[in-house]
PDB file of C-alpha atoms in Angstrom:
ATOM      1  CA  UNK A   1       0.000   0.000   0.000  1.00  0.00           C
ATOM      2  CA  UNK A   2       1.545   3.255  -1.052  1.00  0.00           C
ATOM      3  CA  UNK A   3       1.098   6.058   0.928  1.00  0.00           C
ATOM      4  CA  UNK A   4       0.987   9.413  -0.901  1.00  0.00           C
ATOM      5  CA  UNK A   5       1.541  12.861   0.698  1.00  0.00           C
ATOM      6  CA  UNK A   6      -0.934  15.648  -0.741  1.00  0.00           C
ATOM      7  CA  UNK A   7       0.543  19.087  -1.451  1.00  0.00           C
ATOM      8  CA  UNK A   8      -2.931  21.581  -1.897  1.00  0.00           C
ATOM      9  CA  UNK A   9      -1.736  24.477  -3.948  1.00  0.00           C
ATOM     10  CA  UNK A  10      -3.781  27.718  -3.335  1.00  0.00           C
ATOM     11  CA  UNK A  11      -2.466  31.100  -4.183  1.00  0.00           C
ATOM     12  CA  UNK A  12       1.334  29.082  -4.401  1.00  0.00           C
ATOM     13  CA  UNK A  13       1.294  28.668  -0.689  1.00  0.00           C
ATOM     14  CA  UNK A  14       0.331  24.644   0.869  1.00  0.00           C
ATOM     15  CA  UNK A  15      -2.981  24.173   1.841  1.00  0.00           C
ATOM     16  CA  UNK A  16      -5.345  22.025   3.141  1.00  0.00           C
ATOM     17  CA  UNK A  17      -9.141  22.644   2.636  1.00  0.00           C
ATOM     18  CA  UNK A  18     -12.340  21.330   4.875  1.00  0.00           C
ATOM     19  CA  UNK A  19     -14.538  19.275   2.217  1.00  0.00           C
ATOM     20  CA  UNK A  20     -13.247  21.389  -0.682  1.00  0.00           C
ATOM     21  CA  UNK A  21     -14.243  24.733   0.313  1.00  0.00           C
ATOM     22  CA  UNK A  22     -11.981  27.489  -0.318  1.00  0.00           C
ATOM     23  CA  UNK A  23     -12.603  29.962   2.266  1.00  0.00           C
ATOM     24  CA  UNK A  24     -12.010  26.626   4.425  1.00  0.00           C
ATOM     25  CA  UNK A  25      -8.191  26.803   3.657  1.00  0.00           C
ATOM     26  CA  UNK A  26      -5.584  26.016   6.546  1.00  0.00           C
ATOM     27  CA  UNK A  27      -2.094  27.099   5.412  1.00  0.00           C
ATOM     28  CA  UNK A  28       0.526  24.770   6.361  1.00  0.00           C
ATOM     29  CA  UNK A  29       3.701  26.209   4.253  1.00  0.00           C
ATOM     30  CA  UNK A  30       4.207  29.244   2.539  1.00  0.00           C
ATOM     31  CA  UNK A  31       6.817  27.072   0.641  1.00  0.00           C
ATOM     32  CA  UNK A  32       5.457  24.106  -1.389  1.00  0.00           C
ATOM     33  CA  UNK A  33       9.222  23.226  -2.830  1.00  0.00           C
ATOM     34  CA  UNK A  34      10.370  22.892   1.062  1.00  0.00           C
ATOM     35  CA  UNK A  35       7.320  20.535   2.128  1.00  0.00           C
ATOM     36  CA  UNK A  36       7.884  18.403  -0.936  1.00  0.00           C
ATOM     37  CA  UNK A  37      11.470  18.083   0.075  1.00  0.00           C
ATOM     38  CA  UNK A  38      10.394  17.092   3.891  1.00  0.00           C
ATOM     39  CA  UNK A  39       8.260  14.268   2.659  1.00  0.00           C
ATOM     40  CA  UNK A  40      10.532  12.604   0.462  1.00  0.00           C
ATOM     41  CA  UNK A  41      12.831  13.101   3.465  1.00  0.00           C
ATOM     42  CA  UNK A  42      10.548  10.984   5.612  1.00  0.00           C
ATOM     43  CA  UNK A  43      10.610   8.114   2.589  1.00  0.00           C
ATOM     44  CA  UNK A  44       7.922   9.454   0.882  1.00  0.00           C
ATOM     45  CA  UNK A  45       7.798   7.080  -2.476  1.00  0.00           C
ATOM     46  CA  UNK A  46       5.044   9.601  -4.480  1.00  0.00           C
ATOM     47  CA  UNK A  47       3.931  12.791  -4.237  1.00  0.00           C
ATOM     48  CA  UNK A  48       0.300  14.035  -4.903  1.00  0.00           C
ATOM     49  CA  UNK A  49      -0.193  17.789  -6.273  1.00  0.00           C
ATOM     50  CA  UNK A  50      -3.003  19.444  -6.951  1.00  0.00           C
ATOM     51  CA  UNK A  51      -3.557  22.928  -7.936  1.00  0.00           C
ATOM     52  CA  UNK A  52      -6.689  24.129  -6.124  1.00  0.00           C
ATOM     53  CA  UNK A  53      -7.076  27.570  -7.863  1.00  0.00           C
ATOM     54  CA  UNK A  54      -6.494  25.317 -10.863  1.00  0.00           C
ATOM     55  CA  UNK A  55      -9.414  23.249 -10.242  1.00  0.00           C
ATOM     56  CA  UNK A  56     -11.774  26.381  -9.947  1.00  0.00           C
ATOM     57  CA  UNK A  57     -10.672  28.511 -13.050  1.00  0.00           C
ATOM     58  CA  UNK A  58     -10.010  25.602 -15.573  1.00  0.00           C
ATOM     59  CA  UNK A  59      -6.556  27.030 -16.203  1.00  0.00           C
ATOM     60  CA  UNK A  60      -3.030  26.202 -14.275  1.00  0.00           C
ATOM     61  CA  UNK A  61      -2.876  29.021 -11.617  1.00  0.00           C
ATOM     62  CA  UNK A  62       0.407  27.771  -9.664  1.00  0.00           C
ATOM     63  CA  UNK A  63       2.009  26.755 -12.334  1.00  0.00           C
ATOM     64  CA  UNK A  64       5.689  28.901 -10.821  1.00  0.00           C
ATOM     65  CA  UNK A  65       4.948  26.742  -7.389  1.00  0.00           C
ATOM     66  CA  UNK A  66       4.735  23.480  -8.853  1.00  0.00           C
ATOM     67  CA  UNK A  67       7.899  24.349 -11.083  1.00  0.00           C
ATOM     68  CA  UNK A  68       9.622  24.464  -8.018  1.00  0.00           C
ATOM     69  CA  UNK A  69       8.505  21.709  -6.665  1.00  0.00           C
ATOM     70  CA  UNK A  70       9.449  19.561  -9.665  1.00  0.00           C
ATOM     71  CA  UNK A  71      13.135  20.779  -9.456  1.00  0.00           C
ATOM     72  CA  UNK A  72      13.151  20.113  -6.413  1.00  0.00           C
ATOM     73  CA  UNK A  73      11.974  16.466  -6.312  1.00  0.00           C
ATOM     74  CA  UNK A  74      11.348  14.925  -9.695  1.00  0.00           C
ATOM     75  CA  UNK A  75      14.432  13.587  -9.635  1.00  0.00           C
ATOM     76  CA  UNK A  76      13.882  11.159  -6.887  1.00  0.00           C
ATOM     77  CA  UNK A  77      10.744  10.401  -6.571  1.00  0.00           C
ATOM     78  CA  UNK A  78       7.649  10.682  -9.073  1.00  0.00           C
ATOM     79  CA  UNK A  79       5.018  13.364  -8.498  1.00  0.00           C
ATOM     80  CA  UNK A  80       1.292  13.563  -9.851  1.00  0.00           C
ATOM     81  CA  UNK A  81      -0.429  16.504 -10.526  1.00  0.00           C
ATOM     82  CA  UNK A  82      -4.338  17.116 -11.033  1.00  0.00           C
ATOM     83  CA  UNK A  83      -6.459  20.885 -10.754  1.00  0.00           C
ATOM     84  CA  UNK A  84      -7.122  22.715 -14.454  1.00  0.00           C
ATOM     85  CA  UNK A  85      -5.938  19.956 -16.683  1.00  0.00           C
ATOM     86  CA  UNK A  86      -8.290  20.452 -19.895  1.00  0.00           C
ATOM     87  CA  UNK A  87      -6.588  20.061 -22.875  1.00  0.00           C
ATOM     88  CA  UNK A  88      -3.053  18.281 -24.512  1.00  0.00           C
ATOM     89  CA  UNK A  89      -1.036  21.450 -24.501  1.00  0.00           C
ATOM     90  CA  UNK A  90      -1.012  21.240 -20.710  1.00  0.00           C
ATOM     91  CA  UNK A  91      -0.544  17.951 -19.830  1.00  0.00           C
ATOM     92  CA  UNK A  92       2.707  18.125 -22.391  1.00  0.00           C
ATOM     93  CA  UNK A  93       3.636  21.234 -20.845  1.00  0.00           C
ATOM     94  CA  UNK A  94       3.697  19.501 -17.206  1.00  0.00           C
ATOM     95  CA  UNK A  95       5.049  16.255 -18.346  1.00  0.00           C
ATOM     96  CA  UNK A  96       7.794  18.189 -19.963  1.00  0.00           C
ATOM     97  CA  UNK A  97       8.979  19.318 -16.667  1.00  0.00           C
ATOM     98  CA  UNK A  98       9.434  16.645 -15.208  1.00  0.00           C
ATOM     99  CA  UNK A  99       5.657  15.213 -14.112  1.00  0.00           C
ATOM    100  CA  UNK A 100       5.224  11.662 -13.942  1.00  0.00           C
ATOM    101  CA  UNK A 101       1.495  11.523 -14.030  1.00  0.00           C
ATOM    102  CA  UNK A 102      -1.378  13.999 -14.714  1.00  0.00           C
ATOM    103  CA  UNK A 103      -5.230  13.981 -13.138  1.00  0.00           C
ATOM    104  CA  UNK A 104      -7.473  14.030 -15.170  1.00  0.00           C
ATOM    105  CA  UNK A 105     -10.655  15.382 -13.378  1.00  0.00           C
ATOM    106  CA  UNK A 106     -13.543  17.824 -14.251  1.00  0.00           C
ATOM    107  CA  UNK A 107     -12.654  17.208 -17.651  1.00  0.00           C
ATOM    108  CA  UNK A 108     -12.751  13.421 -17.708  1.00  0.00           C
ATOM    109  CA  UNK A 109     -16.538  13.914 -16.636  1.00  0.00           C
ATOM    110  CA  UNK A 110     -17.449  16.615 -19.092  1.00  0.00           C
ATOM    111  CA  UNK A 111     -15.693  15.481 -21.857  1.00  0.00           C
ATOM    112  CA  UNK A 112     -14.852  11.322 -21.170  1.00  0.00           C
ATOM    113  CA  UNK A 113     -13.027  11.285 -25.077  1.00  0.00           C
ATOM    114  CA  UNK A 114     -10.360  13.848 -23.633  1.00  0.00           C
ATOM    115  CA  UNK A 115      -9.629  10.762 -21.825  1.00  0.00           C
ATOM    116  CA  UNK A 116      -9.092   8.471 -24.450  1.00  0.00           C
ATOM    117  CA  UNK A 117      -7.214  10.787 -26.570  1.00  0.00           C
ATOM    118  CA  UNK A 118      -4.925  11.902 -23.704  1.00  0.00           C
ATOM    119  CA  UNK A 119      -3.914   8.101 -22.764  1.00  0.00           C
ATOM    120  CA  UNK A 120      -2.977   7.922 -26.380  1.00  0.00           C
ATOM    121  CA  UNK A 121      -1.036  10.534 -26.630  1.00  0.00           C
ATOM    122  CA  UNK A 122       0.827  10.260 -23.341  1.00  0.00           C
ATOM    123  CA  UNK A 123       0.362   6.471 -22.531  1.00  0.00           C
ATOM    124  CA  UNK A 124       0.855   5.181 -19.062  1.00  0.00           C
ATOM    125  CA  UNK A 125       0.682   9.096 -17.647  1.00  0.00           C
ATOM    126  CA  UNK A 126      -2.804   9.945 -17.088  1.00  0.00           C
ATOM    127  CA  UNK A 127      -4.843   9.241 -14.167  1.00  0.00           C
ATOM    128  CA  UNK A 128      -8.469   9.795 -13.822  1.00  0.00           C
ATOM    129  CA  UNK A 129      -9.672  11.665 -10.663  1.00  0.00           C
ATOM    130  CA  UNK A 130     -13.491  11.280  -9.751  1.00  0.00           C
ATOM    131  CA  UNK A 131     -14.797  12.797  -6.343  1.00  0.00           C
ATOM    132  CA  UNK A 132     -17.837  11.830  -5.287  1.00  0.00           C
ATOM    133  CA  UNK A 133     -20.488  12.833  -2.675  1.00  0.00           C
ATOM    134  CA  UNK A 134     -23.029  10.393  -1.653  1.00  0.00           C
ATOM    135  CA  UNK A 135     -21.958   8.071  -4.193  1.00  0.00           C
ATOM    136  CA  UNK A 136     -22.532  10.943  -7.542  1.00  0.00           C
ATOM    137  CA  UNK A 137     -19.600  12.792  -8.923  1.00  0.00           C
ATOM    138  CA  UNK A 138     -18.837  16.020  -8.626  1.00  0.00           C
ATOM    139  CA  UNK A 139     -16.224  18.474 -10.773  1.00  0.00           C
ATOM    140  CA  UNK A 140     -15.602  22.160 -10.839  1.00  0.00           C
ATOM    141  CA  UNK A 141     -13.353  21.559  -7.592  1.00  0.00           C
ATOM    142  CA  UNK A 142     -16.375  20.160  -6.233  1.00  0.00           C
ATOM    143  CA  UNK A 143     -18.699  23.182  -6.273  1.00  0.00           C
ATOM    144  CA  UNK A 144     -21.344  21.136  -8.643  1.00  0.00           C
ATOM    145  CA  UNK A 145     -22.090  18.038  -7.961  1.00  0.00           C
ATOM    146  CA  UNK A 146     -23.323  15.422 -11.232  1.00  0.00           C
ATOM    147  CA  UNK A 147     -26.165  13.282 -11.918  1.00  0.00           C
ATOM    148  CA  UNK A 148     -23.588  10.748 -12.619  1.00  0.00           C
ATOM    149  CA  UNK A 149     -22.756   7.619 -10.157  1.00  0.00           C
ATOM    150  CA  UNK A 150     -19.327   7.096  -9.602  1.00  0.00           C
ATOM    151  CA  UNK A 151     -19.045   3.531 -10.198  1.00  0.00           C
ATOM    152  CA  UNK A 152     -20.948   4.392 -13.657  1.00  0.00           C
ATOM    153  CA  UNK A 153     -18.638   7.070 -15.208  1.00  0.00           C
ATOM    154  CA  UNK A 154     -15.571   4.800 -13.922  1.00  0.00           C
ATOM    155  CA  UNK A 155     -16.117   2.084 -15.996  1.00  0.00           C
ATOM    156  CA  UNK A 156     -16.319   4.070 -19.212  1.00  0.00           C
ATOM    157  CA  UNK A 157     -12.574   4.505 -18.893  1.00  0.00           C
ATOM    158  CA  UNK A 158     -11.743   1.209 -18.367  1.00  0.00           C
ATOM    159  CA  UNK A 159     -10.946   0.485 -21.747  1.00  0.00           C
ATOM    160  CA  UNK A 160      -8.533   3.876 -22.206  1.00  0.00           C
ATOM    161  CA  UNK A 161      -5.264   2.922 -20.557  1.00  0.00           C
ATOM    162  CA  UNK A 162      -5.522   4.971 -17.263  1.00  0.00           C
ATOM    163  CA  UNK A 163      -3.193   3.972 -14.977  1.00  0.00           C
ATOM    164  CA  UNK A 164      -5.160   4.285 -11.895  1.00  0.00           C
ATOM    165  CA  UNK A 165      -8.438   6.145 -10.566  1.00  0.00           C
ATOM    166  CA  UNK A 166      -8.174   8.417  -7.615  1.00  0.00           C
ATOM    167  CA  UNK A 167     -10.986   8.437  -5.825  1.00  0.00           C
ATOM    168  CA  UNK A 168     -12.361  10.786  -2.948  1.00  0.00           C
ATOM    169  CA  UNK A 169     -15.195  10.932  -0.928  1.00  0.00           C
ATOM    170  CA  UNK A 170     -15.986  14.628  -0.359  1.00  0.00           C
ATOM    171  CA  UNK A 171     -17.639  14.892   2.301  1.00  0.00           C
ATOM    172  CA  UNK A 172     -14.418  13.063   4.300  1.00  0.00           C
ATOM    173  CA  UNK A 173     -12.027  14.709   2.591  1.00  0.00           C
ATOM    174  CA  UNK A 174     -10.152  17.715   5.381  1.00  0.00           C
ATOM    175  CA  UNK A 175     -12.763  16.202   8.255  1.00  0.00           C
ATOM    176  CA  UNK A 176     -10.336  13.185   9.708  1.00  0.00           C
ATOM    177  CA  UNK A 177     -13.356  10.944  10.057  1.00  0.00           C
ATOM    178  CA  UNK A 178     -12.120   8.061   8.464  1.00  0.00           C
ATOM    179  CA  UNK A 179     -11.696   6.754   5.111  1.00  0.00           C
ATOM    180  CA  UNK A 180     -14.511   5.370   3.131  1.00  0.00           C
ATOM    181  CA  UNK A 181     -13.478   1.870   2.864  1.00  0.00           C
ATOM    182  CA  UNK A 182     -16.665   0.408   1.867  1.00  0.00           C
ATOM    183  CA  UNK A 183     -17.629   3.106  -0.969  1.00  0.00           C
ATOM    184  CA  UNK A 184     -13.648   2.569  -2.101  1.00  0.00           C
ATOM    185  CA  UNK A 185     -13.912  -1.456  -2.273  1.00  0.00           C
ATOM    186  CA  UNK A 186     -17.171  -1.532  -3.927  1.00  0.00           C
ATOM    187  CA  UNK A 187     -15.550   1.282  -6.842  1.00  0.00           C
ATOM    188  CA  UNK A 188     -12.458  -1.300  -6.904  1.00  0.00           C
ATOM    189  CA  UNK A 189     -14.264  -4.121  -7.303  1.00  0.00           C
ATOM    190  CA  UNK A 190     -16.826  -3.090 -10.023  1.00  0.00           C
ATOM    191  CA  UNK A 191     -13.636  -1.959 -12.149  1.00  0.00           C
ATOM    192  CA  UNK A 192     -10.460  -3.286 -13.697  1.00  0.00           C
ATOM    193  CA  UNK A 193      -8.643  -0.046 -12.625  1.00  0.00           C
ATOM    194  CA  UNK A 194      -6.372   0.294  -9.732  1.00  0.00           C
ATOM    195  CA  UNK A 195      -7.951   2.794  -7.336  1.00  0.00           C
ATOM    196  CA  UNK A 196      -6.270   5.172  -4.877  1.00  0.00           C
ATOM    197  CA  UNK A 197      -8.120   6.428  -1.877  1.00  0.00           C
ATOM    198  CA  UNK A 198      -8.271   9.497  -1.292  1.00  0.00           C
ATOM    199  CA  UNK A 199     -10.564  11.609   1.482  1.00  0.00           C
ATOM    200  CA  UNK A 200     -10.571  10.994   5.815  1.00  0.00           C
ATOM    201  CA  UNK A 201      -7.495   9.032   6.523  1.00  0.00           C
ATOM    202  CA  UNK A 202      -7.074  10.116   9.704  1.00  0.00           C
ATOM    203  CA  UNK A 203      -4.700   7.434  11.977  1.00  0.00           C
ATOM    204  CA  UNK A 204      -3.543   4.271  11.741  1.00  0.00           C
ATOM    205  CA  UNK A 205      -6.407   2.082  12.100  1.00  0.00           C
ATOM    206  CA  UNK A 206      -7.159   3.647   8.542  1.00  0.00           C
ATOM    207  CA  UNK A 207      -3.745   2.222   7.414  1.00  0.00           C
ATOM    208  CA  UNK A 208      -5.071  -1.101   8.650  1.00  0.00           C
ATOM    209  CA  UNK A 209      -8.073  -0.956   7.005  1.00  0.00           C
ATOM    210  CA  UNK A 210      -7.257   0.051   3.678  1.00  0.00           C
ATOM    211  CA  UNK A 211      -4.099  -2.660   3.652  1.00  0.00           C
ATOM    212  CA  UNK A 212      -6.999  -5.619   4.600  1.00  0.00           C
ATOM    213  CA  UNK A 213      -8.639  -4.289   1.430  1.00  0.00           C
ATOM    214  CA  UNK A 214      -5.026  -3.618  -0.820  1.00  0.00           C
ATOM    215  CA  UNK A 215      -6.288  -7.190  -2.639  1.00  0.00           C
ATOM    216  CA  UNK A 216      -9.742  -5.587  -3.292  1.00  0.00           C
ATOM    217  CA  UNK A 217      -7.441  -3.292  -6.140  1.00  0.00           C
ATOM    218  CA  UNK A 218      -7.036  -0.526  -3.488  1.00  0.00           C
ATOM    219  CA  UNK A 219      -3.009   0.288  -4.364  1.00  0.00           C
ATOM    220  CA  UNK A 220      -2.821   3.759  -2.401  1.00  0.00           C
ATOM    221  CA  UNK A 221      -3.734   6.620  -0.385  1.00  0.00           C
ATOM    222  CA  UNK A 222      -3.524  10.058  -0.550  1.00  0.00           C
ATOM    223  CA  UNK A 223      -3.061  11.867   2.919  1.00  0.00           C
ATOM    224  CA  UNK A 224      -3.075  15.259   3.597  1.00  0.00           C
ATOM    225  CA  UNK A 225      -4.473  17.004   6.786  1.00  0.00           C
ATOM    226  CA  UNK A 226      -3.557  13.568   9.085  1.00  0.00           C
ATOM    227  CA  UNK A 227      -0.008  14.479   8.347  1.00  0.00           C
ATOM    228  CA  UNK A 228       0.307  17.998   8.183  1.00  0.00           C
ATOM    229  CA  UNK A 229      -1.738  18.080  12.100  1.00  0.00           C
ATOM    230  CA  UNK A 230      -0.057  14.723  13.069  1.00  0.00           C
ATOM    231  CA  UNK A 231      -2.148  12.585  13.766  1.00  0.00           C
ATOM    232  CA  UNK A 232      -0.156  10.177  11.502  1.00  0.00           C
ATOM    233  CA  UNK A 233       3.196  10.506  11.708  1.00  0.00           C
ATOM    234  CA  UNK A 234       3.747   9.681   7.822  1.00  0.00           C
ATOM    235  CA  UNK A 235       7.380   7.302   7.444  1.00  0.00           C
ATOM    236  CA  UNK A 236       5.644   5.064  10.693  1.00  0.00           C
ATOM    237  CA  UNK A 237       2.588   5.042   8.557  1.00  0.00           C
ATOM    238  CA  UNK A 238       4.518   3.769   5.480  1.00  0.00           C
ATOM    239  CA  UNK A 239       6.768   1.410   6.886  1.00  0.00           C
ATOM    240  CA  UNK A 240       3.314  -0.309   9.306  1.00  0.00           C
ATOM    241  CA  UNK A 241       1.826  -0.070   5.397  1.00  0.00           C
ATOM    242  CA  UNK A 242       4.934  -1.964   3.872  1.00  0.00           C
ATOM    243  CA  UNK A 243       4.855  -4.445   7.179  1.00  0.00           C
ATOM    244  CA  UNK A 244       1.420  -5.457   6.157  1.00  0.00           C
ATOM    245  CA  UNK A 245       1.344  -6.093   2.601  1.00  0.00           C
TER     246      UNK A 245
END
């Protein structure tokens, strides 16, 4: 089970935000380059970026932040990157720096072909990112939620070449309540796509639980507020993660 550090990017400082909401922002670094060096430092194996201004306006917005970050780190360890990823020229434009993966999010649910065509065009680098509340997607950095079900859209992409589907349960994600583990098993068992949880881990009983399920097609976690407030110290997490698999 691979743990994954989240770096929120909001206005190029780190962030982490309370069910999405922007005016629900904690600041945890005013430098995004120095926290992505402190996790690899604790044996961080991935990193997890996502551009929250991004994700609102449709357009890269921290584009000089996550720069940095990429010289800082890209060398060492991969890094993903999801928030205002809508057409080719971006995702080249990332990738060219040094980005292992890109998230495909809002736009994999608008438009699902921008999906296809992007795994052709840079095969083995594109994730798909669906957040869900209550079981229906949402995009727009969550401010409108779909009539689609999660488990629905996720299996249109199955065919594509994604290399994995992130998926988050909003209304966990920022609260430290807990992951979703039944909502993630059921989304990893209805598809033939690796899935990465994302939303409430919190301590680590959570580390326990998603490792019974790691069989299920659970591969990884994202964590974000846990380790920024401590409640998981992150390299303990790992290495009780690598203990159990």
């Amino acid at each position: 089970m691979l743990l994954i550090p989240a770096i929120d990017l909001k206005e190029g400082r780190c962030v982490r935000l309370k069910q999405g909401l922007m005016d629900q922002a904690t600041v945890f670094s005013d430098s995004p380059a120095e926290m992505a060096l402190h996790w690899r430092n604790q044996g961080a194996r991935r990193l997890h970026l996502v551009d929250l201004n991004g994700a609102f306006a449709g357009v890269p917005q921290n584009f000089p932040a996550i720069k940095e970050i990429l010289a800082a780190v890209a060398k060492d360890i991969p890094v993903q990157l999801g928030g205002g990823i809508r057409d080719l020229g971006t995702i080249e434009k990332y990738l060219d720096l040094g980005l292992t993966d890109v998230i495909i999010g809002t736009a994999a649910v608008k438009n699902p072909e921008f999906v296809r065509e992007a795994c052709k065009a840079f095969p083995g680098q594109i994730i798909v990112g669906l957040d869900a509340k209550d079981g229906m997607v949402a995009i727009d950095g969550w401010a409108t939620v779909t009539e689609h079900h999660v488990v629905d859209l996720a299996k249109r992409f199955e065919d594509d070449g994604v290399n994995s589907i992130i998926y988050t349960d909003i209304g966990r994600d920022g609260m430290m309540s807990g992951v979703n583990i039944e909502a993630t098993v059921k989304l990893a068992q209805s598809v033939n796509i690796p899935i990465i949880a994302s939303g409430g881990l919190t301590n680590l009983d959570d580390i326990h639980a998603l490792c019974a399920v790691e069989k299920e097609g659970v591969s990884g976690a994202i964590t974000g507020r846990a380790i920024y407030e401590g409640s998981i110290d992150f390299a303990q997490a790992q290495k009780l993660a690598d203990s159990l698999a």
